[in-house]
Every structure is written in C-alpha cells, then in structure tokens.
Short mmCIF file of C-alpha atoms and ligand atoms in Angstrom, two decimals:
data_model
loop_
_atom_site.label_atom_id
_atom_site.label_comp_id
_atom_site.label_asym_id
_atom_site.label_seq_id
_atom_site.Cartn_x
_atom_site.Cartn_y
_atom_site.Cartn_z
CA MET A 25 -28.94 25.68 17.06
CA THR A 26 -29.38 29.40 17.37
CA ASP A 27 -31.07 29.39 20.77
CA GLN A 28 -28.12 27.52 22.30
CA LYS A 29 -25.54 30.08 21.27
CA LYS A 30 -23.43 31.21 24.21
CA SER A 31 -23.05 34.94 24.68
CA VAL A 32 -19.70 36.58 25.33
CA LEU A 33 -19.15 40.15 26.45
CA ILE A 34 -15.82 41.61 25.33
CA VAL A 35 -14.55 44.43 27.53
CA GLU A 36 -11.59 46.07 25.85
CA ASP A 37 -10.62 49.69 25.12
CA GLU A 38 -8.22 48.95 22.26
CA GLU A 39 -10.39 49.09 19.16
CA ASP A 40 -8.27 46.73 17.05
CA ILE A 41 -8.34 43.98 19.66
CA LEU A 42 -12.05 44.51 20.28
CA ALA A 43 -12.84 44.19 16.56
CA LEU A 44 -10.61 41.13 16.17
CA LEU A 45 -12.24 39.36 19.11
CA HIS A 46 -15.74 40.30 18.04
CA TYR A 47 -15.21 39.05 14.48
CA ASN A 48 -13.73 35.73 15.58
CA LEU A 49 -16.27 35.00 18.30
CA ILE A 50 -19.16 35.60 15.91
CA LYS A 51 -17.43 33.44 13.31
CA SER A 52 -17.06 30.67 15.89
CA GLY A 53 -20.78 30.65 16.66
CA TYR A 54 -21.03 32.86 19.72
CA ASN A 55 -23.17 35.89 20.32
CA ALA A 56 -20.76 38.71 21.12
CA ASP A 57 -21.28 42.14 22.66
CA CYS A 58 -18.67 44.84 23.14
CA ALA A 59 -17.88 47.40 25.79
CA SER A 60 -14.92 49.76 25.70
CA HIS A 61 -14.98 51.14 29.24
CA GLY A 62 -15.95 49.98 32.70
CA GLU A 63 -19.28 51.72 33.12
CA GLU A 64 -20.49 50.45 29.77
CA ALA A 65 -19.41 46.92 30.71
CA LEU A 66 -21.26 46.95 34.03
CA ALA A 67 -24.43 48.26 32.37
CA SER A 68 -24.27 45.61 29.67
CA ILE A 69 -23.67 42.82 32.19
CA ALA A 70 -26.59 43.96 34.35
CA ALA A 71 -28.90 44.07 31.33
CA LYS A 72 -27.85 40.90 29.49
CA LYS A 73 -26.06 38.52 31.89
CA PRO A 74 -23.56 37.10 29.37
CA ASP A 75 -22.38 33.47 29.62
CA LEU A 76 -18.75 34.61 29.74
CA ILE A 77 -16.77 37.86 29.97
CA LEU A 78 -13.44 38.64 28.33
CA LEU A 79 -12.09 41.37 30.53
CA ASP A 80 -9.19 43.67 29.76
CA LEU A 81 -7.63 44.84 33.03
CA MET A 82 -6.39 48.28 31.96
CA LEU A 83 -9.49 50.28 31.15
CA PRO A 84 -10.37 53.95 31.36
CA GLY A 85 -12.70 54.69 34.28
CA ILE A 86 -13.59 51.64 36.33
CA ASP A 87 -10.77 49.19 35.64
CA GLY A 88 -10.97 45.44 35.06
CA MET A 89 -9.95 44.55 38.60
CA GLU A 90 -12.77 46.64 40.07
CA ILE A 91 -15.26 45.15 37.59
CA CYS A 92 -14.15 41.68 38.64
CA ARG A 93 -14.59 42.54 42.32
CA ARG A 94 -18.08 43.99 41.80
CA LEU A 95 -19.27 41.02 39.73
CA ARG A 96 -18.10 38.53 42.34
CA ASP A 97 -19.72 40.52 45.17
CA ASP A 98 -23.11 40.49 43.47
CA ASP A 99 -25.14 37.26 43.73
CA THR A 100 -26.72 37.83 40.33
CA THR A 101 -23.31 37.95 38.57
CA SER A 102 -20.97 35.99 40.85
CA GLU A 103 -21.14 32.84 38.72
CA ILE A 104 -20.38 34.41 35.32
CA PRO A 105 -16.98 33.13 34.14
CA ILE A 106 -14.32 35.78 33.56
CA ILE A 107 -11.19 35.46 31.43
CA MET A 108 -8.79 38.34 32.03
CA LEU A 109 -6.81 39.85 29.18
CA THR A 110 -3.46 40.95 30.57
CA ALA A 111 -0.24 42.39 29.28
CA ARG A 112 3.01 40.49 29.50
CA GLY A 113 4.82 40.99 32.79
CA GLU A 114 1.64 41.62 34.79
CA GLU A 115 1.93 38.51 36.98
CA GLU A 116 0.95 40.44 40.08
CA ASP A 117 -2.26 41.56 38.40
CA VAL A 118 -2.98 38.01 37.30
CA VAL A 119 -2.56 36.79 40.87
CA ARG A 120 -4.84 39.54 42.20
CA GLY A 121 -7.44 38.90 39.51
CA LEU A 122 -7.53 35.17 40.17
CA GLU A 123 -7.89 35.87 43.87
CA LEU A 124 -10.80 38.19 43.12
CA GLY A 125 -12.47 35.28 41.36
CA ALA A 126 -11.49 35.47 37.69
CA ASP A 127 -11.48 32.01 36.09
CA ASP A 128 -8.49 32.30 33.82
CA TYR A 129 -6.29 34.75 31.95
CA VAL A 130 -4.76 35.18 28.52
CA THR A 131 -1.62 37.25 28.00
CA LYS A 132 -1.44 39.79 25.18
CA PRO A 133 -0.46 39.48 22.43
CA PHE A 134 -2.45 36.26 22.17
CA SER A 135 -3.20 33.91 19.31
CA ILE A 136 -6.89 33.93 18.47
CA LYS A 137 -6.84 30.13 18.36
CA VAL A 138 -5.54 29.92 21.91
CA LEU A 139 -8.08 32.44 23.10
CA LEU A 140 -11.03 30.62 21.50
CA ALA A 141 -9.83 27.34 23.02
CA ARG A 142 -9.67 29.02 26.41
CA VAL A 143 -13.21 30.36 26.03
CA GLN A 144 -14.47 26.89 25.21
CA THR A 145 -12.60 25.32 28.12
CA VAL A 146 -13.86 27.82 30.67
CA LEU A 147 -17.47 27.42 29.50
CA ARG A 148 -17.13 23.64 29.67
CA ARG A 149 -15.49 23.73 33.08
CA ARG A 150 -18.34 25.74 34.47
CA SER A 151 -20.90 23.19 33.39
CA VAL A 152 -18.76 20.35 34.77
CA LEU A 153 -18.41 22.19 38.08
CA GLN A 154 -22.13 22.55 38.40
CA GLN A 155 -22.48 18.79 38.09
CA HIS A 156 -19.83 17.98 40.67
CA VAL A 157 -21.25 16.55 43.90
CA ASP A 158 -19.32 16.99 47.13
CA GLY A 159 -17.94 13.77 48.55
CA GLU A 160 -17.96 12.04 45.19
CA GLU A 161 -14.83 10.15 44.08
CA LEU A 162 -12.59 12.14 41.75
CA ILE A 163 -10.94 10.13 38.99
CA ARG A 164 -8.16 11.92 37.09
CA GLY A 165 -6.01 9.82 34.81
CA ASP A 166 -4.38 7.13 36.98
CA LEU A 167 -5.37 8.95 40.14
CA ARG A 168 -8.42 8.21 42.29
CA ILE A 169 -9.29 10.50 45.15
CA HIS A 170 -11.96 9.59 47.72
CA PRO A 171 -12.77 12.84 49.49
CA GLY A 172 -14.92 11.18 52.17
CA ARG A 173 -12.21 8.75 53.24
CA SER A 174 -9.10 10.85 52.64
CA LEU A 175 -7.87 8.05 50.41
CA VAL A 176 -5.74 8.44 47.29
CA LEU A 177 -4.88 5.67 44.86
CA VAL A 178 -2.17 5.93 42.21
CA GLY A 179 -2.60 3.20 39.62
CA GLY A 180 -4.61 1.17 42.16
CA LYS A 181 -2.09 1.50 45.02
CA SER A 182 -2.91 3.63 48.02
CA VAL A 183 -0.62 6.56 48.81
CA ASP A 184 0.01 7.92 52.27
CA LEU A 185 -0.57 11.66 52.30
CA THR A 186 -0.63 14.07 55.21
CA PHE A 187 -3.92 15.82 55.90
CA THR A 188 -2.62 19.04 54.36
CA GLU A 189 -1.25 17.32 51.26
CA PHE A 190 -4.57 15.58 50.80
CA ARG A 191 -6.51 18.83 51.02
CA VAL A 192 -4.15 20.57 48.57
CA LEU A 193 -4.52 17.72 46.07
CA GLU A 194 -8.28 17.60 46.51
CA ALA A 195 -8.59 21.34 45.90
CA LEU A 196 -6.42 21.29 42.76
CA ALA A 197 -7.91 18.11 41.30
CA SER A 198 -11.49 19.28 41.83
CA ARG A 199 -10.85 21.99 39.24
CA PRO A 200 -8.55 20.66 36.52
CA GLY A 201 -7.09 23.38 34.35
CA TRP A 202 -7.73 26.13 36.89
CA VAL A 203 -4.76 28.13 38.02
CA PHE A 204 -4.66 28.43 41.82
CA THR A 205 -2.54 31.11 43.42
CA ARG A 206 -0.63 30.08 46.54
CA TYR A 207 -2.98 32.18 48.63
CA GLN A 208 -5.97 30.34 47.18
CA ILE A 209 -4.35 27.00 47.97
CA VAL A 210 -3.82 28.08 51.57
CA ASN A 211 -7.46 29.16 51.77
CA ALA A 212 -8.70 25.90 50.34
CA VAL A 213 -6.76 24.01 52.96
CA ARG A 214 -7.05 25.99 56.14
CA GLY A 215 -9.49 28.83 55.77
CA GLU A 216 -8.61 32.49 55.60
CA ASP A 217 -7.09 32.94 59.05
CA TYR A 218 -4.23 30.53 58.65
CA ALA A 219 -0.96 32.31 57.93
CA VAL A 220 1.17 30.28 55.54
CA THR A 221 4.04 31.54 53.45
CA ASP A 222 4.35 30.99 49.70
CA ARG A 223 7.37 28.87 50.48
CA ALA A 224 5.28 26.55 52.69
CA VAL A 225 2.89 25.96 49.80
CA ASP A 226 5.82 25.14 47.52
CA VAL A 227 7.08 22.62 50.07
CA GLN A 228 3.65 20.95 50.28
CA ILE A 229 3.49 20.69 46.50
CA ALA A 230 6.99 19.27 46.24
CA GLY A 231 6.14 16.60 48.84
CA LEU A 232 2.86 15.82 47.13
CA ARG A 233 4.45 15.37 43.72
CA LYS A 234 7.05 13.03 45.13
CA LYS A 235 4.45 10.85 46.85
CA LEU A 236 2.23 10.75 43.76
CA GLY A 237 5.14 9.25 41.80
CA SER A 238 4.04 8.56 38.24
CA CYS A 239 1.13 11.01 38.71
CA GLY A 240 3.33 13.73 40.20
CA HIS A 241 3.43 15.61 36.92
CA TYR A 242 -0.37 16.06 37.06
CA ILE A 243 0.38 19.11 39.16
CA GLU A 244 1.93 21.82 37.03
CA THR A 245 3.77 24.93 38.11
CA VAL A 246 2.48 28.14 36.54
CA ARG A 247 5.46 30.46 36.72
CA GLY A 248 4.96 33.59 38.76
CA ILE A 249 1.33 32.67 39.50
CA GLY A 250 0.84 29.35 41.28
CA TYR A 251 -0.19 25.78 40.44
CA ARG A 252 -2.63 23.95 38.21
CA PHE A 253 -3.90 20.38 37.96
CA ARG A 254 -3.58 19.24 34.34
CA GLU A 255 -6.75 18.67 32.38
CA ASP A 256 -5.13 16.89 29.39
CA LEU A 257 -4.58 13.56 31.13
CA1 CA B 5 -6.60 48.31 27.83
#
C-alpha cells in the first residue's frame, strides 16, 4: 500500500553510491530522498522527518558524526534510526558513531542485498522496541530473563549470575542485533560515572558466556567494536 511506504533519506557525497542506493531503495518499495552534503541533509530531515537515514560519515561541510550528534540532541529527531556508511578500517569511527546513537553501520564496499536487509532489520527493531515494556520477561531462544526478579533460565534451569553479569545480559538481550560498544555496556550497567576498562567488560562477557553454557554463543563478539546479542536464534 502506497501510504505505508517507509521513507529513507540517503546522505552520501559519492554520486555513484547515491544513485545505486536510490535506485535499489525505490525498487524495493521505499520512498527515497537524497542529500549530498551535511547542510542539505539537515534541512531535508527537518522538513520531512524520514523513517530512516543512511548516513555517510565523510561528507563535505558538516560531517556524518556531527549530523548524528545533532539529530540525537533534538527531541524531534532523536528517534529516527540511523545506519552509518563507513569505510573499511574505520572501527574508531564506528565506535564513536554508535556511542552518539547511530543504530547500526555498513562497511563500504557493501553488497546491496546486505544493505537492504539491514534497513529492514533496523526498521523492524525500532517498532519492536516501541512495544517493549520494562519489567517484562525477555524470551530469546532457550533463554528466559526475568528483569524484575534478576532471574535467568537456560533451557528451564536457573543460572546464577552476578548482579553485573545480569545487567550486561539484560542490556544486550533487550536489543537483539544491536552492536553495543564496551562503553555503552558499562553505561547500561553502572551509569556514566563508573570507570571500567574495556578489559573489565571483556572479563564480564567471558564469565557470562561460560555460565550461560549452551546459550553462551548468543552473545557475539564484533571485532574492534564490541558485542551483540544474536537475533537469528
Ligand atoms: Ca563520503
């Protein structure tokens, strides 16, 4: 149905990539708009409030990182999902972008199939997130997590987790498929003031995986970036 088409804004200064994305999004049933520099992107977002933004990080003028920051700081745009388009070897940028509130990233050169799947996933995740009620039991594969009671069951058997392990698991499992940086995991667990090293997060994750046994592999390592709870369970 035409009136249910989702709208995507593509922000990209490389004309070939912009045209390729535009063509394929339209073909896949989206409404797609284009912007080739930062100012144009911000104006388009303010005027049209797209359902999702594909955001190249290296742009002339206001760059992608700054766009991301401004969108998240503004209540009228803070909920619009953002997928960053990054070049290979830009792990530090990916980490920064995720911490600024981007939802996901795709590394160039990307396959159009992978990118379209990612767009679909992020749009779906957002609607699932909006339905999620705090305190509700999370069921993921063979794992059941009762946030209210700090109780975790693996295949029906309860598992003894420390408070911190529980909070890490709860944070990751509440957003399957999302990549969390180590800093974001620390924030989810302790709040911004708590100083924890990357290494400490890795130790928590290692302990958690071990205790989860057959469900340990639900937590994936994303090299150079952080961790993700699998969504293909
Ligand atoms: Ca660029």
